[in-house]
Amino acid sequence: MSRRHGVMTLAVLGLLHESPMHGYELRKRLNSMLGAFRAFSYGTLYPCLKELLGNGWIVESDPVQAAPTATATPPALSGRRARIVYQLTAEGKEHFQSLLSESGPTAWEDEQFSVHFAFFARTDAETRLRILEGRRTRLQERLDGVRQSMARTRERLDSYTLELQRHGQESVEREVHWLEGLIEDERQARQGTTTRGGDDDAPSARGRTAASTEDN
Amino acid sequence: MSRRHGVMTLAVLGLLHESPMHGYELRKRLNSMLGAFRAFSYGTLYPCLKELLGNGWIVESDPVQAAPTATATPPALSGRRARIVYQLTAEGKEHFQSLLSESGPTAWEDEQFSVHFAFFARTDAETRLRILEGRRTRLQERLDGVRQSMARTRERLDSYTLELQRHGQESVEREVHWLEGLIEDERQARQGTTTRGGDDDAPSARGRTAASTEDN
DNA sequence: GTTAGCATGTAAGGAGTTACATGATTTT
DNA sequence: AAAATCATGTAACTCCTTACATGCTAAC
């Protein structure tokens, strides 16, 4: 028991790590963080929060009611509906870190990768590198599969199917290229901090951000 | 009852449309067709076949046992395990066409789009255009969301989160660009066949295939 | 002789969605 | 006065995966 709600758990713990929040806001931030990749509905969020509560990873904090435009609103229950603000417990933080340090397929598969990546600033350098490399290898395998299949079925496919394969292949190739840049950055950042085994905060990816936009 | 197994139903019917096949081969062809986008397991395939059978959309045909390397293998049950070869019925073909002519969100959302696209050669021109445009609009909305979110939270994000957003945005932009090329092709192909309302086979996407690789 | 590939299936469960229910508040 | 947005939640259901069970044949 405990490993339910795959991606959401990690994402929610990560966001609450920054600051306490209520459900509605949590979901908005979640979907803006991962906007291009996926979206969650309330039907996933609220049950997930319930479970996190049950596991003692989060607690309800004072329902701090942010002033509803006009500031001076009397005590008790005014300004909108009473919001339930959640915050991380010590165990929650610990669990978050242990989730972050997982570097198996669970971290680099399609749905999970983007969330893990989003919290790389809190992930130690070794794990970051292993996840990036794991994903690159995974995509490379997929590419091999696609290339073989295109070689085998050559000419026998209609133009739409062919175009789909071509487009799919190109997308995967692009992501591999992106990953390779990131991996190189990680390696170079490691040179800077010599043999240190420590975890520190974001190495501000200089160079790469520019490099990957070069062909604008 | 009847609308189960979302994407698979369409994909299986589509493949069986080309030629009869047994489950194992079906799955291989499925995964090679959609290799870059998704993969199915047997746990999805076999129950799906069962349901298609129940709906009368496919039937078992003679277990044509392809010669196992050496040709002359005696009658009955030789050469590997008895394979169950399925083929499309008339109702199956009809149902397949009706699935193909759906052009709502069910056709242009992430998981479904690639399968629908793969069978565009059997889809009529109007539907193709509506699906392509629907998806483009959908992605455009997603882009607007991402851009707004990036404008709002500017500077307050660590470099990894930022890089993720940038990469996500770029991917979506690329797909929009790809779609726009395809849409233009469809429109030009329509000019060729003047006012005709008919469905014909693949307009061999000339020009486009080259154009989208131009920046090689 | 053992691994890899061919071939078919089932049971249990995980992750998430849709649609509903409810109600306040702000904007148009 | 209507519509959008804020806010929380639940029940039912979908789609798919994992892990298991079984056994045969080809290649190393």
Coordinates of C-alpha atoms (C1' of nucleotides) in Angstrom, one line a residue:
Chain A
M1 CA 0.0 0.0 0.0
S2 CA 1.0 3.6 -0.7
R3 CA 2.2 3.7 -4.3
R4 CA -1.1 4.9 -5.9
H5 CA -1.8 7.8 -8.2
G6 CA 1.4 7.6 -10.3
V7 CA 2.3 10.9 -11.6
M8 CA 0.0 13.1 -9.6
T9 CA 1.5 12.3 -6.2
L10 CA 4.9 13.5 -7.3
A11 CA 3.6 16.6 -9.0
V12 CA 1.4 17.6 -6.1
L13 CA 4.1 17.0 -3.5
G14 CA 6.5 19.0 -5.7
L15 CA 4.2 22.0 -6.0
L16 CA 3.3 22.0 -2.3
H17 CA 7.1 22.0 -1.6
E18 CA 7.2 25.5 -3.0
S19 CA 4.3 26.9 -1.0
P20 CA 1.0 25.7 0.6
M21 CA -2.0 25.8 -1.7
H22 CA -5.6 24.7 -2.1
G23 CA -6.8 22.2 -4.6
Y24 CA -8.2 24.4 -7.2
E25 CA -5.0 26.4 -7.5
L26 CA -2.9 23.3 -7.4
R27 CA -4.7 22.0 -10.4
K28 CA -4.2 25.2 -12.3
R29 CA -0.5 25.3 -11.6
L30 CA -0.2 21.6 -12.5
N31 CA -1.8 22.1 -15.9
S32 CA 0.2 25.3 -16.6
M33 CA 3.5 23.5 -15.6
L34 CA 2.8 20.6 -17.9
G35 CA 0.5 22.4 -20.3
A36 CA 2.0 21.0 -23.5
F37 CA 2.3 17.5 -22.3
R38 CA -0.9 16.6 -20.3
A39 CA -3.8 17.9 -18.2
F40 CA -5.4 16.6 -15.1
S41 CA -9.0 16.8 -14.0
Y42 CA -10.4 17.4 -10.5
G43 CA -11.6 13.8 -10.5
T44 CA -7.9 12.8 -10.2
L45 CA -6.8 15.6 -8.0
Y46 CA -9.2 15.5 -5.0
P47 CA -9.0 11.7 -4.4
C48 CA -5.2 12.0 -4.7
L49 CA -5.2 14.8 -2.0
K50 CA -7.3 12.6 0.2
E51 CA -4.8 9.8 -0.1
L52 CA -1.8 12.1 0.6
L53 CA -3.6 13.2 3.7
G54 CA -4.2 9.6 4.7
N55 CA -0.5 8.9 4.3
G56 CA 0.4 11.9 6.5
W57 CA 2.4 13.5 3.7
I58 CA 0.3 16.6 3.7
V59 CA -2.0 18.4 6.3
E60 CA -4.7 21.0 6.1
S61 CA -3.3 24.3 7.3
D62 CA -5.3 27.4 8.4
P63 CA -7.8 28.3 5.7
V64 CA -6.0 31.5 4.9
Q65 CA -8.6 33.3 2.9
A66 CA -6.9 35.6 0.5
A67 CA -8.7 38.9 0.4
P68 CA -11.4 38.8 -2.3
T69 CA -10.4 42.0 -4.1
A70 CA -11.7 44.3 -1.4
T71 CA -9.5 43.6 1.6
A72 CA -11.5 44.3 4.9
T73 CA -13.8 41.3 5.0
P74 CA -15.1 40.3 8.5
P75 CA -13.9 37.1 10.3
A76 CA -15.3 33.6 9.9
L77 CA -16.6 32.6 6.5
S78 CA -16.6 35.4 4.0
G79 CA -15.0 35.9 0.6
R80 CA -15.8 32.9 -1.5
R81 CA -16.1 29.4 -0.5
A82 CA -13.9 28.2 2.4
R83 CA -10.8 26.9 0.7
I84 CA -8.8 24.0 2.1
V85 CA -5.1 24.9 2.0
Y86 CA -2.7 22.0 2.1
Q87 CA 0.9 22.0 3.2
L88 CA 3.7 19.4 3.2
T89 CA 4.7 17.6 6.4
A90 CA 8.2 16.5 7.2
E91 CA 7.3 12.9 6.0
G92 CA 5.9 14.4 2.9
K93 CA 9.2 16.1 2.1
E94 CA 11.1 13.0 2.8
H95 CA 8.8 10.9 0.6
F96 CA 9.1 13.5 -2.2
Q97 CA 12.9 13.2 -2.1
S98 CA 12.7 9.4 -2.2
L99 CA 10.4 9.6 -5.2
L100 CA 12.7 12.0 -6.9
S101 CA 15.7 9.8 -6.5
E102 CA 14.1 6.9 -8.3
S103 CA 15.9 6.6 -11.6
G104 CA 14.4 3.4 -13.2
P105 CA 12.0 3.1 -16.1
T106 CA 9.3 4.6 -13.9
A107 CA 11.1 7.9 -14.2
W108 CA 11.9 8.0 -17.9
E109 CA 8.8 6.6 -19.5
D110 CA 6.6 8.9 -21.5
E111 CA 4.0 10.1 -18.9
Q112 CA 6.4 10.3 -16.0
F113 CA 9.4 11.8 -17.6
S114 CA 8.1 15.3 -17.9
V115 CA 7.1 15.5 -14.3
H116 CA 10.4 14.2 -13.1
F117 CA 12.2 16.6 -15.3
A118 CA 10.1 19.5 -14.0
F119 CA 11.6 18.9 -10.6
F120 CA 15.2 18.4 -11.7
A121 CA 16.2 21.5 -9.7
R122 CA 15.6 19.4 -6.6
T123 CA 17.0 16.2 -8.0
D124 CA 20.7 15.3 -7.4
A125 CA 23.0 15.4 -10.4
E126 CA 23.7 11.6 -10.6
T127 CA 20.0 10.9 -10.8
R128 CA 19.4 13.6 -13.3
L129 CA 22.0 12.1 -15.6
R130 CA 20.7 8.5 -15.2
I131 CA 17.2 9.6 -16.0
L132 CA 18.2 11.6 -19.1
E133 CA 20.4 8.7 -20.4
G134 CA 17.7 6.2 -19.6
R135 CA 15.2 8.1 -21.6
R136 CA 17.6 8.7 -24.5
T137 CA 18.3 4.9 -24.7
R138 CA 14.6 4.2 -24.6
L139 CA 13.9 6.5 -27.4
Q140 CA 16.8 5.2 -29.4
E141 CA 15.3 1.7 -29.2
R142 CA 12.0 3.1 -30.4
L143 CA 13.8 4.7 -33.3
D144 CA 15.5 1.5 -34.2
G145 CA 12.1 -0.2 -34.3
V146 CA 10.6 2.5 -36.5
R147 CA 13.6 2.4 -38.9
Q148 CA 13.5 -1.3 -39.2
S149 CA 9.7 -1.3 -39.8
M150 CA 10.2 1.4 -42.5
A151 CA 12.9 -0.6 -44.2
R152 CA 10.8 -3.8 -44.2
T153 CA 7.5 -2.4 -45.4
R154 CA 9.1 0.1 -47.9
E155 CA 6.9 1.1 -50.8
R156 CA 4.0 -1.1 -49.7
L157 CA 2.4 1.7 -47.7
D158 CA 0.1 4.5 -48.8
S159 CA 1.4 8.0 -48.6
Y160 CA -0.5 8.9 -45.4
T161 CA 0.8 6.0 -43.4
L162 CA 4.2 6.8 -44.7
E163 CA 4.0 10.4 -43.8
L164 CA 2.8 9.5 -40.3
Q165 CA 5.9 7.2 -39.8
R166 CA 8.2 9.9 -41.1
H167 CA 6.7 12.5 -38.8
G168 CA 6.8 10.2 -35.8
Q169 CA 10.4 9.3 -36.5
E170 CA 11.4 13.0 -36.9
S171 CA 9.7 13.9 -33.6
V172 CA 11.6 11.1 -31.7
E173 CA 14.8 12.1 -33.4
R174 CA 14.3 15.6 -32.2
E175 CA 13.8 14.6 -28.6
V176 CA 16.9 12.4 -28.7
H177 CA 18.8 15.4 -30.0
W178 CA 17.4 17.6 -27.2
L179 CA 18.3 15.0 -24.6
E180 CA 21.9 14.7 -25.9
G181 CA 22.3 18.4 -25.4
L182 CA 21.0 18.2 -21.9
I183 CA 23.3 15.3 -21.1
E184 CA 26.3 17.1 -22.3
D185 CA 25.4 20.1 -20.1
E186 CA 25.1 17.9 -17.1
R187 CA 28.5 16.4 -17.8
Q188 CA 30.1 19.8 -18.2
A189 CA 28.4 21.1 -15.0
R190 CA 29.9 18.1 -13.2
Q191 CA 33.4 19.1 -14.4
G192 CA 32.9 22.4 -12.8
T193 CA 32.1 20.9 -9.4
T194 CA 35.0 18.4 -9.8
T195 CA 34.7 15.2 -7.9
R196 CA 32.0 16.4 -5.4
G197 CA 29.3 14.0 -4.6
G198 CA 27.0 16.6 -3.3
D199 CA 23.6 17.8 -4.3
D200 CA 23.2 21.5 -4.9
D201 CA 20.7 23.6 -6.7
A202 CA 20.1 24.2 -10.4
P203 CA 23.2 24.6 -12.5
S204 CA 21.4 27.2 -14.6
A205 CA 21.8 25.4 -18.0
R206 CA 23.8 28.1 -19.7
G207 CA 24.7 27.6 -23.3
R208 CA 22.2 24.9 -23.9
T209 CA 19.1 27.0 -23.8
A210 CA 20.7 29.1 -26.6
A211 CA 22.1 26.2 -28.5
S212 CA 18.9 24.3 -28.8
T213 CA 17.2 27.3 -30.3
E214 CA 20.0 28.0 -32.7
D215 CA 18.2 26.9 -35.9
N216 CA 15.4 29.4 -35.4
Chain B
M1 CA -23.1 -1.3 -25.7
S2 CA -20.5 -1.5 -28.5
R3 CA -18.2 1.4 -28.2
R4 CA -15.5 -0.3 -26.2
H5 CA -11.8 -0.5 -26.7
G6 CA -11.3 3.0 -28.1
V7 CA -8.4 3.1 -30.4
M8 CA -7.8 -0.6 -30.8
T9 CA -11.1 -1.3 -32.5
L10 CA -10.4 1.1 -35.3
A11 CA -6.8 0.0 -35.7
V12 CA -7.7 -3.7 -35.8
L13 CA -10.5 -3.3 -38.3
G14 CA -8.3 -1.2 -40.4
L15 CA -5.5 -3.7 -40.6
L16 CA -7.9 -6.6 -41.2
H17 CA -9.3 -4.5 -44.1
E18 CA -6.0 -5.1 -45.9
S19 CA -5.8 -8.8 -45.3
P20 CA -6.9 -11.5 -42.9
M21 CA -4.4 -12.0 -40.0
H22 CA -4.0 -13.8 -36.7
G23 CA -3.7 -12.0 -33.3
Y24 CA 0.1 -12.2 -32.9
E25 CA 0.8 -10.7 -36.3
L26 CA -1.9 -8.1 -35.8
R27 CA -0.2 -6.8 -32.8
K28 CA 3.2 -6.7 -34.5
R29 CA 1.8 -4.7 -37.4
L30 CA -0.1 -2.5 -35.0
N31 CA 3.1 -1.6 -33.1
S32 CA 5.1 -1.1 -36.2
M33 CA 2.5 1.1 -37.7
L34 CA 2.3 3.3 -34.6
G35 CA 5.8 2.6 -33.3
A36 CA 6.7 6.1 -32.5
F37 CA 3.5 7.0 -30.8
R38 CA 2.3 4.0 -28.8
A39 CA 2.4 0.3 -28.2
F40 CA -0.3 -2.2 -27.3
S41 CA 0.0 -5.4 -25.3
Y42 CA -1.7 -8.8 -25.8
G43 CA -3.8 -8.0 -22.8
T44 CA -5.6 -5.4 -24.8
L45 CA -5.6 -7.2 -28.2
Y46 CA -7.2 -10.5 -27.4
P47 CA -10.1 -9.2 -25.4
C48 CA -10.7 -6.7 -28.2
L49 CA -10.8 -9.4 -30.8
K50 CA -13.2 -11.3 -28.7
E51 CA -15.5 -8.3 -28.6
L52 CA -15.2 -7.7 -32.4
L53 CA -16.2 -11.3 -32.9
G54 CA -19.2 -10.9 -30.6
N55 CA -20.3 -7.9 -32.6
G56 CA -20.1 -9.8 -35.8
W57 CA -17.5 -7.4 -37.3
I58 CA -14.9 -10.2 -37.7
V59 CA -15.0 -13.9 -38.1
E60 CA -12.5 -16.7 -37.8
S61 CA -11.5 -17.9 -41.2
D62 CA -9.7 -21.2 -42.2
P63 CA -6.6 -21.5 -40.0
V64 CA -4.4 -21.1 -43.1
Q65 CA -1.1 -22.4 -41.8
A66 CA 1.8 -20.6 -43.5
A67 CA 4.5 -23.1 -44.3
P68 CA 7.1 -23.2 -41.5
T69 CA 10.3 -22.6 -43.6
A70 CA 10.2 -26.1 -45.1
T71 CA 7.1 -26.2 -47.3
A72 CA 5.7 -29.7 -47.5
T73 CA 4.1 -30.2 -44.0
P74 CA 1.3 -32.8 -43.8
P75 CA -2.4 -31.8 -43.2
A76 CA -4.1 -31.1 -39.9
L77 CA -2.1 -29.7 -37.1
S78 CA 1.6 -29.3 -37.9
G79 CA 3.9 -26.3 -38.1
R80 CA 3.6 -24.3 -34.9
R81 CA 0.6 -23.8 -32.8
A82 CA -2.8 -23.6 -34.6
R83 CA -3.3 -19.9 -35.4
I84 CA -6.6 -18.2 -35.4
V85 CA -6.9 -16.1 -38.5
Y86 CA -9.5 -13.4 -38.4
Q87 CA -11.2 -11.6 -41.3
L88 CA -13.5 -8.7 -41.7
T89 CA -17.3 -9.3 -42.3
A90 CA -19.5 -7.0 -44.4
E91 CA -20.8 -5.4 -41.2
G92 CA -17.2 -5.0 -40.0
K93 CA -16.3 -3.0 -43.2
E94 CA -19.4 -0.9 -42.7
H95 CA -18.6 -0.2 -39.1
F96 CA -15.0 0.6 -40.0
Q97 CA -16.2 3.2 -42.5
S98 CA -18.6 4.7 -40.0
L99 CA -15.8 5.0 -37.4
L100 CA -13.6 6.6 -40.0
S101 CA -16.2 9.3 -40.9
E102 CA -16.4 10.5 -37.3
S103 CA -14.7 13.9 -37.3
G104 CA -15.3 15.2 -33.8
P105 CA -12.8 15.5 -30.9
T106 CA -12.8 11.8 -30.7
A107 CA -10.8 11.8 -33.9
W108 CA -8.3 14.6 -33.2
E109 CA -7.4 14.1 -29.6
D110 CA -3.9 12.9 -28.9
E111 CA -4.3 9.1 -28.6
Q112 CA -6.8 8.8 -31.4
F113 CA -5.4 11.2 -34.0
S114 CA -2.5 9.0 -35.2
V115 CA -4.7 6.0 -35.8
H116 CA -7.2 8.0 -37.7
F117 CA -4.5 9.6 -39.7
A118 CA -3.0 6.2 -40.5
F119 CA -6.2 5.3 -42.3
F120 CA -6.6 8.6 -44.1
A121 CA -6.3 6.8 -47.4
R122 CA -9.7 5.2 -46.7
T123 CA -11.2 8.4 -45.3
D124 CA -13.1 10.8 -47.5
A125 CA -11.5 14.2 -48.2
E126 CA -14.0 16.3 -46.3
T127 CA -13.5 14.3 -43.1
R128 CA -9.7 14.4 -43.5
L129 CA -9.8 18.2 -43.7
R130 CA -12.1 18.5 -40.7
I131 CA -9.9 16.3 -38.6
L132 CA -6.7 18.0 -39.6
E133 CA -8.2 21.4 -38.9
G134 CA -9.8 20.3 -35.6
R135 CA -6.4 19.1 -34.4
R136 CA -4.7 22.2 -35.5
T137 CA -7.2 24.3 -33.6
R138 CA -6.8 22.1 -30.5
L139 CA -3.1 22.4 -30.5
Q140 CA -3.3 26.1 -31.1
E141 CA -5.4 26.5 -28.0
R142 CA -2.8 24.5 -26.1
L143 CA -0.1 26.8 -27.3
D144 CA -2.0 29.8 -26.2
G145 CA -2.2 28.3 -22.7
V146 CA 1.5 27.6 -22.6
R147 CA 2.4 31.1 -23.9
Q148 CA 0.1 32.8 -21.3
S149 CA 1.5 30.7 -18.5
M150 CA 5.1 31.5 -19.6
A151 CA 4.3 35.2 -19.7
R152 CA 2.6 35.1 -16.3
T153 CA 5.3 33.1 -14.4
R154 CA 8.2 34.6 -16.2
E155 CA 11.5 34.7 -14.3
R156 CA 10.0 32.9 -11.3
L157 CA 10.9 29.4 -12.6
D158 CA 14.1 27.4 -12.3
S159 CA 16.0 26.7 -15.5
Y160 CA 14.8 23.1 -15.8
T161 CA 11.1 23.9 -15.6
L162 CA 11.7 26.7 -18.0
E163 CA 13.5 24.4 -20.4
L164 CA 10.7 21.9 -20.2
Q165 CA 8.2 24.6 -21.1
R166 CA 10.3 25.8 -24.0
H167 CA 10.8 22.3 -25.3
G168 CA 7.1 21.5 -25.0
Q169 CA 6.1 24.7 -26.7
E170 CA 8.5 24.0 -29.6
S171 CA 7.1 20.5 -30.1
V172 CA 3.6 21.7 -30.3
E173 CA 4.6 24.5 -32.7
R174 CA 6.2 22.0 -34.9
E175 CA 3.2 19.8 -35.0
V176 CA 1.0 22.8 -35.9
H177 CA 3.4 23.6 -38.7
W178 CA 3.2 20.1 -40.0
L179 CA -0.6 20.1 -39.8
E180 CA -0.7 23.4 -41.8
G181 CA 1.3 21.9 -44.6
L182 CA -1.0 18.9 -44.7
I183 CA -4.1 21.1 -44.7
E184 CA -2.7 23.1 -47.6
D185 CA -2.1 19.9 -49.5
E186 CA -5.6 18.7 -48.9
R187 CA -7.0 22.0 -50.2
Q188 CA -4.8 21.9 -53.3
A189 CA -5.8 18.4 -54.0
R190 CA -9.4 19.5 -53.8
Q191 CA -8.8 22.1 -56.5
G192 CA -7.6 19.3 -58.8
T193 CA -10.9 17.4 -58.4
T194 CA -12.9 20.6 -58.8
T195 CA -16.4 20.6 -57.2
R196 CA -16.7 16.8 -56.9
G197 CA -18.2 15.6 -53.7
G198 CA -16.8 12.1 -54.1
D199 CA -14.4 10.0 -52.1
D200 CA -11.3 8.7 -53.9
D201 CA -8.0 7.2 -52.9
A202 CA -4.9 8.8 -51.6
P203 CA -3.8 12.0 -53.4
S204 CA -0.2 11.0 -53.0
A205 CA 0.9 14.1 -51.0
R206 CA 3.4 15.4 -53.5
G207 CA 5.4 18.4 -52.6
R208 CA 4.6 18.2 -48.9
T209 CA 6.8 15.3 -48.1
A210 CA 9.7 17.2 -49.5
A211 CA 8.6 20.5 -48.1
S212 CA 8.5 19.3 -44.5
T213 CA 12.0 17.9 -44.7
E214 CA 13.4 21.1 -46.3
D215 CA 15.4 22.3 -43.3
N216 CA 17.4 19.1 -43.1
Chain C
dG1 C1' 19.9 -28.0 -23.6
dT2 C1' 18.6 -23.6 -23.1
dT3 C1' 17.2 -19.3 -24.8
dA4 C1' 14.5 -16.7 -28.1
dG5 C1' 10.5 -16.3 -30.8
dC6 C1' 5.8 -17.9 -32.0
dA7 C1' 1.0 -18.2 -30.4
dT8 C1' -3.2 -17.6 -27.3
dG9 C1' -5.3 -16.3 -23.5
dT10 C1' -7.1 -14.6 -18.3
dA11 C1' -7.4 -12.0 -13.8
dA12 C1' -6.5 -8.2 -11.2
dG13 C1' -5.6 -3.8 -10.9
dG14 C1' -3.7 1.1 -11.9
dA15 C1' -4.4 5.7 -13.6
dG16 C1' -7.3 8.6 -15.2
dT17 C1' -11.8 10.7 -17.3
dT18 C1' -16.7 12.2 -17.6
dA19 C1' -20.5 13.5 -15.7
dC20 C1' -22.8 14.8 -11.9
dA21 C1' -24.0 17.5 -7.5
dT22 C1' -23.6 21.9 -5.1
dG23 C1' -23.1 26.6 -4.3
dA24 C1' -20.8 31.2 -3.9
dT25 C1' -19.0 35.3 -6.4
dT26 C1' -17.5 38.1 -10.0
dT27 C1' -18.0 39.9 -14.5
dT28 C1' -20.8 41.1 -18.6
Chain D
dA1 C1' -30.3 38.4 -15.1
dA2 C1' -27.0 35.4 -17.3
dA3 C1' -22.5 33.6 -17.8
dA4 C1' -18.0 32.7 -16.3
dT5 C1' -14.9 31.5 -12.7
dC6 C1' -14.0 29.9 -8.1
dA7 C1' -14.2 25.9 -5.2
dT8 C1' -14.9 21.0 -3.6
dG9 C1' -16.2 16.6 -4.1
dT10 C1' -18.1 11.5 -5.7
dA11 C1' -19.6 7.4 -8.7
dA12 C1' -19.2 5.0 -12.5
dC13 C1' -16.7 3.7 -16.0
dT14 C1' -12.8 3.2 -19.8
dC15 C1' -8.8 1.9 -21.4
dC16 C1' -4.9 -0.3 -20.9
dT17 C1' -1.0 -2.8 -18.4
dT18 C1' 1.3 -6.4 -15.7
dA19 C1' 1.8 -10.7 -14.4
dC20 C1' 0.6 -15.1 -14.9
dA21 C1' -0.5 -19.7 -17.4
dT22 C1' 0.6 -22.7 -21.3
dG23 C1' 3.0 -25.0 -24.8
dC24 C1' 5.3 -25.4 -29.2
dT25 C1' 9.4 -24.7 -32.5
dA26 C1' 13.8 -22.7 -34.2
dA27 C1' 18.3 -21.3 -33.4
dC28 C1' 22.6 -21.1 -30.9

